Coordinates of C-alpha atoms and ligand atoms in Angstrom, one line a residue:
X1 CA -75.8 -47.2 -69.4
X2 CA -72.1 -46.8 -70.1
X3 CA -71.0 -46.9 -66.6
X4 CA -73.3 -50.0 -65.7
X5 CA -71.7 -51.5 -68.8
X6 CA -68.2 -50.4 -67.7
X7 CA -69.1 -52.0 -64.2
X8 CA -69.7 -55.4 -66.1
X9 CA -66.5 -55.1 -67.7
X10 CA -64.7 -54.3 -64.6
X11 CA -65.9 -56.9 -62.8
X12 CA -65.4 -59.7 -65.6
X13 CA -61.8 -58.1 -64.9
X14 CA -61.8 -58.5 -61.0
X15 CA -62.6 -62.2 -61.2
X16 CA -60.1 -63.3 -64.2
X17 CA -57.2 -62.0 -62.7
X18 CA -58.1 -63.5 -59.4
X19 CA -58.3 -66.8 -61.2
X20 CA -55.0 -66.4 -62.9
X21 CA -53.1 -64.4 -60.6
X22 CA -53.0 -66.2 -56.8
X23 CA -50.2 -63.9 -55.7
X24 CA -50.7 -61.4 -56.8
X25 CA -52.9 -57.7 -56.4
X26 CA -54.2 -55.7 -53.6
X27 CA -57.0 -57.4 -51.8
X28 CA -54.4 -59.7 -49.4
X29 CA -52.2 -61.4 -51.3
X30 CA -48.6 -60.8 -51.9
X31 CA -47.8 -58.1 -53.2
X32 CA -44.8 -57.8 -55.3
X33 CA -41.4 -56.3 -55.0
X34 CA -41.4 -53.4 -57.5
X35 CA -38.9 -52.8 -59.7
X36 CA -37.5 -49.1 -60.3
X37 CA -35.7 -47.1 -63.4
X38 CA -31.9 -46.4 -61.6
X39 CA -29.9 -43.6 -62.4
X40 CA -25.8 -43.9 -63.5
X41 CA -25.6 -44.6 -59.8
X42 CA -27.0 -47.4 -60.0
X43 CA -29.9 -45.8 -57.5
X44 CA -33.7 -46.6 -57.6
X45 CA -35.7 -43.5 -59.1
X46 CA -38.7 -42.7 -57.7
X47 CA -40.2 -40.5 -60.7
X48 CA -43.0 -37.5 -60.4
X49 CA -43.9 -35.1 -62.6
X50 CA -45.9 -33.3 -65.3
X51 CA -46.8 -34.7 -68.9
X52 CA -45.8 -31.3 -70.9
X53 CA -47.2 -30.3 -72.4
X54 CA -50.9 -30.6 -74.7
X55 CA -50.1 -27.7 -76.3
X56 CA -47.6 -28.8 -78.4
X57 CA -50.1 -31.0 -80.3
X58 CA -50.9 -28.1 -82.8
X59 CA -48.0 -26.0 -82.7
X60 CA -46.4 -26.0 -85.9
X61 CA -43.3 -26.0 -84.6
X62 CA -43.9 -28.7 -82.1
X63 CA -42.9 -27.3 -78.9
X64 CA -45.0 -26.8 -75.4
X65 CA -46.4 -23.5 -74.9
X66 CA -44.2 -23.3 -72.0
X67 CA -41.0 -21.5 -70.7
X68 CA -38.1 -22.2 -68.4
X69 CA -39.6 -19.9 -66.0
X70 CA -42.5 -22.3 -66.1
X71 CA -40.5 -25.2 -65.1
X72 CA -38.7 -23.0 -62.5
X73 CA -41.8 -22.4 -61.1
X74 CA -43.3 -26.0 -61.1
X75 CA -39.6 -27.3 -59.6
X76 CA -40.1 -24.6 -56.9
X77 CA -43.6 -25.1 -56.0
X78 CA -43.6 -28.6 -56.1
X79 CA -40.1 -30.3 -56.4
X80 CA -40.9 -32.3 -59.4
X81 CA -38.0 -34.5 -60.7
X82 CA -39.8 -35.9 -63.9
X83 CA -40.9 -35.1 -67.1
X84 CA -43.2 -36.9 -69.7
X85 CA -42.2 -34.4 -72.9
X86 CA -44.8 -35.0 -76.0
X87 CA -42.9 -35.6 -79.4
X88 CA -44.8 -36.2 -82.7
X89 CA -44.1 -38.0 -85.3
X90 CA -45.0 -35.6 -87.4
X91 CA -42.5 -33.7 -86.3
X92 CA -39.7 -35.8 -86.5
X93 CA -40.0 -37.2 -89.9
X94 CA -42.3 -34.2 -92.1
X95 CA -41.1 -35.5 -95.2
X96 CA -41.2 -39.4 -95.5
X97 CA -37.4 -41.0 -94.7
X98 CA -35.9 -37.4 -93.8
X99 CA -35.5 -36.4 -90.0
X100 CA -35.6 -32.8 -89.4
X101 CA -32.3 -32.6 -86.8
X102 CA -33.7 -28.6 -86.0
X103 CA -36.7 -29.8 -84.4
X104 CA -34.4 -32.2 -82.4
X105 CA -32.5 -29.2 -81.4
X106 CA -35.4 -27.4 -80.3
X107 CA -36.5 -30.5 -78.1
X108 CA -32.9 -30.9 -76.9
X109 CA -32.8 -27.2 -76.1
X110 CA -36.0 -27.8 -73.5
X111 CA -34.2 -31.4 -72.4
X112 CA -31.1 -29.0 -71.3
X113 CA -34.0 -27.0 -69.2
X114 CA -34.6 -30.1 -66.9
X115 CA -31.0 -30.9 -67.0
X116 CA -29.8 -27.9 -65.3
X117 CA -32.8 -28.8 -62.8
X118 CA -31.7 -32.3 -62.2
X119 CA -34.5 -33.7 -63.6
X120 CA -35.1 -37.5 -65.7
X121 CA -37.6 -37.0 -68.9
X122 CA -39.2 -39.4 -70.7
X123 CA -40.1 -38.6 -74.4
X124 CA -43.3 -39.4 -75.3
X125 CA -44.2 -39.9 -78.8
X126 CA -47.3 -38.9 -78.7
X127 CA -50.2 -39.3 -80.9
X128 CA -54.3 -38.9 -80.3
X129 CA -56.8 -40.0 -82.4
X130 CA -54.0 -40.2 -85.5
X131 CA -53.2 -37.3 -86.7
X132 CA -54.2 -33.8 -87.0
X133 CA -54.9 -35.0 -91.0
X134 CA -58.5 -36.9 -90.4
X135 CA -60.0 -33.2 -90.4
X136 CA -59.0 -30.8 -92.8
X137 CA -60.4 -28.3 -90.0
X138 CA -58.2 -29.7 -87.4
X139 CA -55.3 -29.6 -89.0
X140 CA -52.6 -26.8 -88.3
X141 CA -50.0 -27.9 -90.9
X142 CA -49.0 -31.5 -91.7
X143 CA -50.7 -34.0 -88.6
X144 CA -50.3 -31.0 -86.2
X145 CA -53.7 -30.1 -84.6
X146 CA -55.3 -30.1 -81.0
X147 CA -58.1 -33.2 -81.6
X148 CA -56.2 -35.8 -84.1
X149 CA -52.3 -34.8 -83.7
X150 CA -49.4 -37.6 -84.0
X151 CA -48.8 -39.0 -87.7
X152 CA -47.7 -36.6 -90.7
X153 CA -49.7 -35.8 -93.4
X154 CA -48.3 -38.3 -95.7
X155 CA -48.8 -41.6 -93.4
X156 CA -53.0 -41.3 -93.0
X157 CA -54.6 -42.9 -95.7
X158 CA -58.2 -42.6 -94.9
X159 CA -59.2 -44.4 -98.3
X160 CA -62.0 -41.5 -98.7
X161 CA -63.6 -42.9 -95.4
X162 CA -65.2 -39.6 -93.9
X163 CA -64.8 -38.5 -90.6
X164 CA -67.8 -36.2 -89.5
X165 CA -67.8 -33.6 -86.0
X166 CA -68.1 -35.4 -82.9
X167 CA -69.0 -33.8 -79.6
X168 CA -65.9 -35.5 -77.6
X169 CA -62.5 -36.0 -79.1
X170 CA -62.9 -39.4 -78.3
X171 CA -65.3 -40.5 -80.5
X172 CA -63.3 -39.6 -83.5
X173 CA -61.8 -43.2 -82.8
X174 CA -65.0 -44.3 -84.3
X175 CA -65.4 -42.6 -87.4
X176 CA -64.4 -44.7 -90.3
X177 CA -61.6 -42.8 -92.1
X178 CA -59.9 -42.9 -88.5
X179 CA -60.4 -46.8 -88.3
X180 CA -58.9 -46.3 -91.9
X181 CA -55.8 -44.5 -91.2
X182 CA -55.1 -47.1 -88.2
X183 CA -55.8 -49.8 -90.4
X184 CA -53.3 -48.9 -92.9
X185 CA -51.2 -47.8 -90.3
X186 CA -50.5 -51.4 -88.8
X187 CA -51.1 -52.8 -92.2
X188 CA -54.3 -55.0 -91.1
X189 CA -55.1 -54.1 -95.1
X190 CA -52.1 -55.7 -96.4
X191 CA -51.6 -52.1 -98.4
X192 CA -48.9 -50.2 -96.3
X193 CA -46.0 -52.6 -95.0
X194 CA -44.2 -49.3 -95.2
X195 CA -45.6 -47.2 -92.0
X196 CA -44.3 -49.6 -89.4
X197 CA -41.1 -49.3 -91.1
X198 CA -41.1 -45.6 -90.5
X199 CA -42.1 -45.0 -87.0
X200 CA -39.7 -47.7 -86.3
X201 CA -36.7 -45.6 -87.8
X202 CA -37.8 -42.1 -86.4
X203 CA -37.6 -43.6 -83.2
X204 CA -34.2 -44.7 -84.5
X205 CA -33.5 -41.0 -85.2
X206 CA -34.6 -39.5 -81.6
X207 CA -32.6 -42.0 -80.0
X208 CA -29.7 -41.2 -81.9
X209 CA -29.8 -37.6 -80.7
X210 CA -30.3 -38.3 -77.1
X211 CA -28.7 -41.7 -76.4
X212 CA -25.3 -40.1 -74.9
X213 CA -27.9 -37.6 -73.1
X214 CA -27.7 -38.6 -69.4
X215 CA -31.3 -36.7 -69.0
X216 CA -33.2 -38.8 -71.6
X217 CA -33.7 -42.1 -69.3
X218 CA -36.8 -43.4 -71.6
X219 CA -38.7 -43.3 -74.7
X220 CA -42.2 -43.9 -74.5
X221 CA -42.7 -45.5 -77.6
X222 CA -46.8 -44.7 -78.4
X223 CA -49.4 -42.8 -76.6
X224 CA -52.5 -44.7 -76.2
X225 CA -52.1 -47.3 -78.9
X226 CA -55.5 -47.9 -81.1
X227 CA -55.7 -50.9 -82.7
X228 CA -58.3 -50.0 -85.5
X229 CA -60.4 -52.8 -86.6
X230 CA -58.6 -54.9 -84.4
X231 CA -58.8 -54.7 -80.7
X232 CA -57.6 -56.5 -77.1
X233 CA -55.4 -59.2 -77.3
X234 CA -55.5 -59.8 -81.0
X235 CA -54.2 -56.1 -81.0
X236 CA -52.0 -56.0 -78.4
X237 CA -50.5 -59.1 -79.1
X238 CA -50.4 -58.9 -82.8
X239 CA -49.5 -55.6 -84.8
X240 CA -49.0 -53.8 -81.2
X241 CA -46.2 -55.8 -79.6
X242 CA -45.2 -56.6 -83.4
X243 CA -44.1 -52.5 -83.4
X244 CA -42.6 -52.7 -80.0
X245 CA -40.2 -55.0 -81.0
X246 CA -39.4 -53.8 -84.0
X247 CA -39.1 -50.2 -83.0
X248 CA -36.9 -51.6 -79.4
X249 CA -34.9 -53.1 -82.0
X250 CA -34.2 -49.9 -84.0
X251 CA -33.2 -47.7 -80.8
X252 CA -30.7 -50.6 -79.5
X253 CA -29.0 -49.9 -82.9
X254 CA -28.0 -46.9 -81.5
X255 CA -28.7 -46.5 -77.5
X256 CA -27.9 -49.2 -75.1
X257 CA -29.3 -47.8 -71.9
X258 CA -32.4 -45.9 -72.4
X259 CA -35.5 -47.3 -71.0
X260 CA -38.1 -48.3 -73.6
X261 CA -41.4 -47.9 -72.1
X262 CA -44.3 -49.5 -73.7
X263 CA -48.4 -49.3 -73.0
X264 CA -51.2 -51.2 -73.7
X265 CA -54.2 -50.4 -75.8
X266 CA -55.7 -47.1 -74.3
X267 CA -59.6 -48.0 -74.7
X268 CA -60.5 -50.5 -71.9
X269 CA -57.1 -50.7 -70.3
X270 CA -57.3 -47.0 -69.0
X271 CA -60.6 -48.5 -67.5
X272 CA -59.6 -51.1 -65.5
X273 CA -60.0 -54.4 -68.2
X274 CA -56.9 -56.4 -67.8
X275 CA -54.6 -56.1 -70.6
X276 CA -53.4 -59.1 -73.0
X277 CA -49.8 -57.2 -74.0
X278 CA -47.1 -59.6 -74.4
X279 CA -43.5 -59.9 -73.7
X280 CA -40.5 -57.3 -75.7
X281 CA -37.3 -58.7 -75.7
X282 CA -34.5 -55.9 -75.3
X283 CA -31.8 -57.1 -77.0
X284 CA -29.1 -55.2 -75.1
X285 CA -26.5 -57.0 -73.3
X286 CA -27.1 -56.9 -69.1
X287 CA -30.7 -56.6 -67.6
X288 CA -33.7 -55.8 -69.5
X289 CA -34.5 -52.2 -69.8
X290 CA -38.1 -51.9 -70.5
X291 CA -41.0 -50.4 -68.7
X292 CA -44.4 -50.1 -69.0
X293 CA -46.1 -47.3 -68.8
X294 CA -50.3 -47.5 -68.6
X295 CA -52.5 -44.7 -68.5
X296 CA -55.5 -44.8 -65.8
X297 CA -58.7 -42.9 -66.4
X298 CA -61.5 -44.6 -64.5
X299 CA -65.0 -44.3 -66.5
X300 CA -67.1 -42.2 -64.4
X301 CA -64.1 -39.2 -63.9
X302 CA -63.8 -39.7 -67.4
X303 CA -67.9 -38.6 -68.2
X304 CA -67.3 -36.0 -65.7
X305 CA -68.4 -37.2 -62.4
X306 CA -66.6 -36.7 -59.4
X307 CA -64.8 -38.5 -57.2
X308 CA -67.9 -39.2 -54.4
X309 CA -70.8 -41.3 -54.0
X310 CA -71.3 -44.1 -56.9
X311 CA -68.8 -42.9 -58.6
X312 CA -66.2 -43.3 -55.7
X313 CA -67.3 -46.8 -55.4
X314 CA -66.8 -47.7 -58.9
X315 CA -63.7 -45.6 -59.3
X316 CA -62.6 -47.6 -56.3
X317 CA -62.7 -50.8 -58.1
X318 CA -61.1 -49.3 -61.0
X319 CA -58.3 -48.2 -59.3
X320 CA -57.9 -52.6 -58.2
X321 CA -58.5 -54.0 -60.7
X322 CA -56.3 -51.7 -62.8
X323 CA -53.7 -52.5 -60.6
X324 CA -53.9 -56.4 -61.1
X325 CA -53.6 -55.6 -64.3
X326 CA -50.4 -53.1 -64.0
X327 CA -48.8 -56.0 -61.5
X328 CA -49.4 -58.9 -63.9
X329 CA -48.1 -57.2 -67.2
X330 CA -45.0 -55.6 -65.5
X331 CA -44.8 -58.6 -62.8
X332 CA -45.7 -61.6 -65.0
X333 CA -45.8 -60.9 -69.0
X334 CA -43.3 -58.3 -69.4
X335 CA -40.5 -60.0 -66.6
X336 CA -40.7 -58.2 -63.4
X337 CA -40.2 -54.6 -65.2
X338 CA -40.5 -50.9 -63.7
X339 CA -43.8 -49.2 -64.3
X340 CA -44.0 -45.4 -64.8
X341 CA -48.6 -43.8 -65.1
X342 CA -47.5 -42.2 -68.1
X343 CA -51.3 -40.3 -67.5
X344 CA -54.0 -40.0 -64.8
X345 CA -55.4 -36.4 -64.1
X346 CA -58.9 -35.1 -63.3
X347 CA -60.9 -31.8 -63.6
X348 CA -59.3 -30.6 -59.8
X349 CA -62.7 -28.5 -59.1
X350 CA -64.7 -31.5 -59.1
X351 CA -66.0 -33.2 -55.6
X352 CA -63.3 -35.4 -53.8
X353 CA -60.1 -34.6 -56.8
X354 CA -58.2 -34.1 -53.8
X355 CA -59.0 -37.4 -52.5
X356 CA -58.6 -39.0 -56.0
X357 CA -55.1 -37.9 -56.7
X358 CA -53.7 -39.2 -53.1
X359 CA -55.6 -42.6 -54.1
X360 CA -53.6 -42.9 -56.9
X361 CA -50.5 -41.5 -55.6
X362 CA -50.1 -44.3 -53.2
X363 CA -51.3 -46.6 -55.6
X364 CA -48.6 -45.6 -57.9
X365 CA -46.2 -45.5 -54.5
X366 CA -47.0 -49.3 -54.0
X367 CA -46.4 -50.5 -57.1
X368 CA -43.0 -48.7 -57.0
X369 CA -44.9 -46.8 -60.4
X370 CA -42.9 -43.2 -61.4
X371 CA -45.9 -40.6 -62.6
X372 CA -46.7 -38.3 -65.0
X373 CA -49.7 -36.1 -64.4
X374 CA -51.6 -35.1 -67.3
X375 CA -50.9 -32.4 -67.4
X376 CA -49.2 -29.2 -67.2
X377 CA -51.2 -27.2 -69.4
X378 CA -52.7 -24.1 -67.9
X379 CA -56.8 -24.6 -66.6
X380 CA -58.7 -26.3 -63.8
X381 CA -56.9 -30.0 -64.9
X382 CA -53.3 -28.6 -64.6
X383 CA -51.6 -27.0 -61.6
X384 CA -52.3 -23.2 -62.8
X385 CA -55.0 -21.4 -63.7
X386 CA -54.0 -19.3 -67.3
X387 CA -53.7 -15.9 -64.9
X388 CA -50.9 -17.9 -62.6
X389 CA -53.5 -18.7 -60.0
X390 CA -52.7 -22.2 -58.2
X391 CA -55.0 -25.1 -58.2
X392 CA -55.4 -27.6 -55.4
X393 CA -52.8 -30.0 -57.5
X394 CA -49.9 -27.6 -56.3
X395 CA -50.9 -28.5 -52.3
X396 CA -51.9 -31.4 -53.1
X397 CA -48.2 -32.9 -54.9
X398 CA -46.1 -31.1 -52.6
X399 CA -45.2 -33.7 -50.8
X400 CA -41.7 -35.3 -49.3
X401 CA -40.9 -38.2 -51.4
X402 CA -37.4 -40.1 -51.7
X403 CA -35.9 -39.5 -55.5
X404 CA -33.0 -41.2 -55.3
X405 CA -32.4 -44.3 -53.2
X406 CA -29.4 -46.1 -52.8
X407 CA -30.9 -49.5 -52.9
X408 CA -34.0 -50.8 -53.2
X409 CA -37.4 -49.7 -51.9
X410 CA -39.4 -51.8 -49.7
X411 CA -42.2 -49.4 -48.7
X412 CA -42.2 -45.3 -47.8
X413 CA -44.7 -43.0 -46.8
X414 CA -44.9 -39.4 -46.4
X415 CA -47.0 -36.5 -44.8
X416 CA -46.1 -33.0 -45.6
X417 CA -44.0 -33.1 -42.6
X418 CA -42.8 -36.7 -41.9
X419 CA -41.3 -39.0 -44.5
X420 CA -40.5 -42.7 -43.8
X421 CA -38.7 -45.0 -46.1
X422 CA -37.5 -48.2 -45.6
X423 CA -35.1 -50.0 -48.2
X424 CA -32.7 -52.5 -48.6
X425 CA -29.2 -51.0 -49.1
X426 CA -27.1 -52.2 -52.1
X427 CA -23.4 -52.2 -51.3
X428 CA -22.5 -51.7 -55.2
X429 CA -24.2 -48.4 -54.6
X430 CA -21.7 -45.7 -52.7
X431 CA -24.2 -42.1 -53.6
X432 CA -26.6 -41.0 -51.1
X433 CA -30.3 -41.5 -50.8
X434 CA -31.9 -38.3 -51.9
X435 CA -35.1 -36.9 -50.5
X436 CA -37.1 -34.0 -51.4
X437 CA -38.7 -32.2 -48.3
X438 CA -41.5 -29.3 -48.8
X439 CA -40.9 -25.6 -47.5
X440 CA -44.3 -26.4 -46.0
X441 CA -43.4 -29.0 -43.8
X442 CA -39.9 -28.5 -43.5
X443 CA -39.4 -24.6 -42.8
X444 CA -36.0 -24.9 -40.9
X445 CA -34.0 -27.7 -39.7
X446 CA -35.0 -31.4 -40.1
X447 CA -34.2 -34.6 -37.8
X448 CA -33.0 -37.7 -39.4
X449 CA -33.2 -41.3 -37.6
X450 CA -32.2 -44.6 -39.2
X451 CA -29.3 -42.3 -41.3
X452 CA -27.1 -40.3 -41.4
X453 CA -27.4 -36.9 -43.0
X454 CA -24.6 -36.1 -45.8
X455 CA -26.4 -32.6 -46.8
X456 CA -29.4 -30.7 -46.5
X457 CA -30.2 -28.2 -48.7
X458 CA -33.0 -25.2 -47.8
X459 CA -32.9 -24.3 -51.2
X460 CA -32.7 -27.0 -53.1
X461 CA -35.0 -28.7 -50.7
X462 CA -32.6 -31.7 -51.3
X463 CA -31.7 -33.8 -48.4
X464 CA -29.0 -36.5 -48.7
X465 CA -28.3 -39.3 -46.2
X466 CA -26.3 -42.4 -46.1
X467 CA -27.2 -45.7 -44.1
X468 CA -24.7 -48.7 -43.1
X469 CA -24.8 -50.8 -45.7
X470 CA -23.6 -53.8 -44.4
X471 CA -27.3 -54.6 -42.3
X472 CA -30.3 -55.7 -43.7
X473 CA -33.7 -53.3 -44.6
X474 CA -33.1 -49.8 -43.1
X475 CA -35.8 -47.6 -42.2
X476 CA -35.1 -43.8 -42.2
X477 CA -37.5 -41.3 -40.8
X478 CA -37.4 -37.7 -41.6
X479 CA -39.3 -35.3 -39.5
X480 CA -38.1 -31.3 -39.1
X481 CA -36.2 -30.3 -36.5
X482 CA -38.2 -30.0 -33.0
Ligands
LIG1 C1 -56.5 -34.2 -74.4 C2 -56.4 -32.6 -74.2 C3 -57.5 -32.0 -75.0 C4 -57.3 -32.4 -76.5 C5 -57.4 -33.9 -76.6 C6 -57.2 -34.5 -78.0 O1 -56.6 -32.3 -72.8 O2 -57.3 -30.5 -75.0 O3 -58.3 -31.8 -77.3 O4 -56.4 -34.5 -75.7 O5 -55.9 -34.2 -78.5 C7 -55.7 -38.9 -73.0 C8 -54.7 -38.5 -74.0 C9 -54.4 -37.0 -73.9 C10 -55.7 -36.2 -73.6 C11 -56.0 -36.6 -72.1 C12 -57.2 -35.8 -71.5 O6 -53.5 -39.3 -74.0 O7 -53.8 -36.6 -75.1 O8 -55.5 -34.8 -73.7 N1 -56.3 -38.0 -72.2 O9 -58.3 -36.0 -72.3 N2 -56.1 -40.1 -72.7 C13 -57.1 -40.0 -71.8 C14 -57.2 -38.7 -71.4

């Protein structure tokens, strides 16, 4: 019943952005020139990575059960460049108006991990279900906890609303001292003006650490927003946008340049129902640096299907309409932005995950989107198994794929042993285009045509090339040496 019902939705969703969007989407019409996060070269970024990790939900010192060699290993196997880190709240502000600066040193100490490694991270304040409070059970010391995990202790008034066991984490959404907590939490009861307030400034004090951290490129400003009592537009428009603003405003007190990355409301949106967000101003001086960064988790993956048969097909319309959606809020409401899948991810021993994940790949690769699998944690969803053993996602994302471009994008493609990238050159722009070629595909030597190669690196897997910059669109093809 709740997929037919999510098919309704969905196709409600195919037909009003048809009507509202002529130019735009997948099936024919124009599609639209991406926009991309650039580096202090001023090149395009072409983002992938990990979300790391879920395990620092309940630890009560906040960090990721996971270790430079970890990341070592993930760079090696797979030549990731990107990183969506989980903060907390919690974490940041334990006590209410007091910032605890060793918990930023412990994140900053990990930041310098993917430094070294020449990689961009986003941090991701992260939050599911509240906070690790709703449950006394749950809860591993002050919001920490591995259901409900985000908010401290002190910020989730539940108004003695209970909150009973659920079978799926997601149904804690639900329960009424939950709805509660969000309530109060965006003030919809008139009784806590004060919350806002705070997440607003704990952003403040994040970006204060990292805003001369050339690493940090973007702050991901709420996972999966839930709007309570309130939901869709009335949400996402109201109290939702309301905290974007407010909390954009905070960080451009004290960083200029970061990216602020914003998301929709999770329920719904993750599904494919188009998304009624409205526009953040960024009051820094130049362009507009915001993002927006959407999670995608079709219904029938979600209940644990695979990706075949009826469940393919509806997937399949998912995966467009949720697209529309991603091109019209980034495109349209939010002012021709960058877009980065904060989450997508799937059970990799179910039928067709192979086929899934390239779907959304070149999905993502279309829409110019940076990505962030969820996630890295050890177990048949991540890349590992907990003895080391790989998964199909290590295969699967070891692809060549341009990081670094000196220009902008027009369209690439890539087999594990052939990439092709065309792009317009911008002459403001003097560093080379950097691609990242598998061992796999690219054992020895490699042929360049359309370039010229500056470097190639076996061990770094780097390549860099430079084109003329004076022509129009260049297209470079990379194949390994014959
Ligand atoms: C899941 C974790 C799971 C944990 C649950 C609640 O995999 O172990 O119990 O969170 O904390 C999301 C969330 C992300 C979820 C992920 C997978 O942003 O936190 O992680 N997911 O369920 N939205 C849709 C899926």
């Amino acid at each position: 019943a709740l997929i037919v019902a999510g098919s309704l939705i969905l196709g409600g969703g195919i037909a009003a952005a048809e009507g509202s969007l002529p130019t735009s989407g997948s099936a024919g019409g124009t599609s639209m020139s991406p926009s991309y996060l650039t580096d202090d070269a001023g090149r395009s970024l072409i983002l992938r990575g990990f979300n790391t990790a879920s395990s620092a939900k309940s630890a009560p010192d906040g960090m990721p059960k996971f270790t430079e060699d970890d990341l070592e290993r993930e760079h090696a196997d797979m030549g990731t460049n990107f990183v969506r880190f989980l903060i907390s709240w919690r974490s940041v502000e334990p006590e209410p108006g007091q910032y605890d600066q060793e918990y930023l040193d412990r994140v900053e100490d990990r930041v310098s991990w993917y430094a070294e490694r020449g990689y961009k991270v986003m941090l991701d304040m992260h939050q599911d279900v509240y906070s690790g409070a709703i449950t006394p059970e749950g809860n591993s010391g002050n919001g920490a906890g591995n259901i409900g995990n985000g908010a401290p202790a002190w910020a989730t008034y539940m108004d003695g609303l209970p909150v009973s066991p659920q079978d799926r984490w997601e149904l804690y959404y639900i329960q009424p001292g939950v709805m509660r907590a969000f309530d109060n939490f965006w003030n919809t009861t008139g009784q806590h003006p004060e919350l806002v307030e705070h997440y607003a400034n704990a952003w403040q004090a994040v970006a204060e650490r990292f805003a001369g951290n050339d690493t940090v490129v973007a702050y991901d400003l709420m996972n999966e927003p839930w709007g309570g009592s309130l939901q869709g537009p009335a949400f996402e428009g109201g109290p939702l946008a309301a905290l974007y603003q407010r909390t954009t405003n905070a960080i451009r007190e004290v960083d200029q340049d970061s990216w602020v990355c914003v998301a929709p409301q999770a329920v719904g949106v993750n599904q494919g129902v188009p998304s009624g967000l409205t526009k953040i101003n960024d009051p820094r001086a130049g362009e507009q640096r915001i993002a927006y960064c959407p999670h995608l988790y079709p219904l029938p993956l979600d209940l644990g299907d695979g990706y075949s048969g009826l469940s393919r097909t509806l997937t399949d319309a998912t995966i467009d309409t949720w697209r529309d959606s991603v091109e019209h809020i980034a495109g349209n409401v939010l002012g021709g932005v960058p877009a980065i899948l904060g989450e997508f991810g799937l059970d990799t021993t179910l039928p067709g995950a192979t086929d899934y994940i390239d779907r959304v790949y070149t999905t993502a690769r279309e829409l110019g989107a940076g990505v962030s699998y969820w996630s890295s944690d050890p177990g048949p969803w991540g890349p590992y198994l907990p003895d080391g053993t790989q998964t199909l996602l290590v295969d699967t994302l070891n692809k060549p794929y341009p990081r670094a471009v000196a220009g902008t994008p027009t369209e690439w493609s890539s087999t594990v042993d052939r990439l092709q990238l065309t792009f317009t050159p911008n002459p403001a722009v003097t560093a080379p285009t950097e691609i990242y070629l598998p061992e796999s595909g690219f054992p020895g030597g490699v042929d360049v045509a359309g370039a010229d190669i500056v470097n190639w690196n076996p061990q770094s897997r780097l390549l860099t090339v430079e084109t003329a910059d004076d022509a129009g669109p260049v297209t470079v093809t990379v194949t390994p040496a014959g």
